[in-house]
């Protein structure tokens, strides 16, 4: 069965073709990349998800940052910092930090693991479509990188007031930031649906064929 594909840039309808590993299919009219075939894509994405999950746990268990001033040392964890914001009547900020730094990345990791583990067992996850829609919907709300950069800027400004000791959780969040981005970018939704449809993944030449 031939699948028609619309170019997201110029809207040209083209027939989909199978690709050799590492190849990219480009639009016949505007040469925009349409899809690519990544070698062992699902396994690689799952490896990134597993590593990111370890970073997520470390980011929650260890202190985020410690401040030392006048012989006093204060440290806080990620959830402790959110609780502190709540204690200072900043519910909106606390809610935003909780959703963007904690809930959204957790849902992304759990969602990717859920659909990919089922796919590697050659079956379809029961709530597959709901989870994939959720992954697309929460992507703009996952902002670990904004938090890491904001924390680094705040710590740099605090350096002359107190001794700042970055905690394990801060480095773990930086690792989570990179690994989560890698997991989301290597998640090949096109290949995912191709294997779902049982389409053949032969060694035809790269490039999409323009529809008549
Ligand atoms: Zn195009």
CSV table of N, CA, C and O and ligand atoms in Angstrom, one decimal, residues 6-14 26-34, ligand 1:
chain,number,residue,atom,x,y,z
A,6,UNK,N,2.2,14.7,2.9
A,6,UNK,CA,2.2,16.1,2.6
A,6,UNK,C,3.4,16.8,3.1
A,6,UNK,O,3.7,16.6,4.3
A,7,UNK,N,4.1,17.5,2.3
A,7,UNK,CA,5.3,18.3,2.8
A,7,UNK,C,4.8,19.3,3.8
A,7,UNK,O,3.9,20.1,3.5
A,8,UNK,N,5.4,19.4,5.0
A,8,UNK,CA,4.9,20.4,6.0
A,8,UNK,C,5.2,21.8,5.6
A,8,UNK,O,4.7,22.8,6.1
A,9,UNK,N,6.1,22.0,4.6
A,9,UNK,CA,6.5,23.4,4.2
A,9,UNK,C,5.8,23.9,3.0
A,9,UNK,O,5.3,25.0,3.0
A,10,UNK,N,5.8,23.1,1.9
A,10,UNK,CA,5.1,23.6,0.7
A,10,UNK,C,3.9,22.8,0.3
A,10,UNK,O,3.2,23.1,-0.7
A,11,UNK,N,3.5,21.8,1.1
A,11,UNK,CA,2.2,21.1,1.0
A,11,UNK,C,2.1,20.2,-0.2
A,11,UNK,O,1.0,19.7,-0.6
A,12,UNK,N,3.3,19.9,-0.8
A,12,UNK,CA,3.2,19.0,-2.0
A,12,UNK,C,2.9,17.6,-1.5
A,12,UNK,O,3.5,17.1,-0.5
A,13,UNK,N,2.0,16.9,-2.2
A,13,UNK,CA,1.7,15.5,-1.8
A,13,UNK,C,2.6,14.6,-2.5
A,13,UNK,O,2.8,14.7,-3.7
A,14,UNK,N,3.2,13.7,-1.8
A,14,UNK,CA,4.2,12.7,-2.3
A,14,UNK,C,4.0,11.3,-1.8
A,14,UNK,O,3.5,11.2,-0.7
A,26,UNK,N,13.6,13.7,1.3
A,26,UNK,CA,13.4,15.1,1.2
A,26,UNK,C,12.3,15.4,0.2
A,26,UNK,O,12.0,14.6,-0.7
A,27,UNK,N,11.7,16.5,0.4
A,27,UNK,CA,10.6,16.9,-0.5
A,27,UNK,C,11.1,17.1,-1.9
A,27,UNK,O,12.2,17.7,-2.1
A,28,UNK,N,10.3,16.6,-2.9
A,28,UNK,CA,10.8,16.7,-4.3
A,28,UNK,C,10.8,18.1,-4.8
A,28,UNK,O,11.4,18.5,-5.8
A,29,UNK,N,10.0,19.0,-4.2
A,29,UNK,CA,9.9,20.4,-4.7
A,29,UNK,C,10.8,21.4,-3.9
A,29,UNK,O,11.5,22.1,-4.5
A,30,UNK,N,10.7,21.3,-2.5
A,30,UNK,CA,11.4,22.3,-1.8
A,30,UNK,C,12.6,21.8,-1.0
A,30,UNK,O,13.3,22.5,-0.3
A,31,UNK,N,12.8,20.5,-1.1
A,31,UNK,CA,14.0,19.8,-0.5
A,31,UNK,C,14.0,19.8,1.0
A,31,UNK,O,15.0,19.5,1.7
A,32,UNK,N,12.8,20.1,1.6
A,32,UNK,CA,12.7,20.1,3.1
A,32,UNK,C,12.8,18.6,3.6
A,32,UNK,O,12.2,17.8,2.9
A,33,UNK,N,13.4,18.4,4.7
A,33,UNK,CA,13.5,17.0,5.2
A,33,UNK,C,12.1,16.5,5.6
A,33,UNK,O,11.4,17.2,6.3
A,34,UNK,N,11.6,15.3,5.1
A,34,UNK,CA,10.3,14.8,5.4
A,34,UNK,C,10.4,13.8,6.5
A,34,UNK,O,9.6,13.8,7.5
B,1,LIG,ZN1,8.1,20.8,0.1
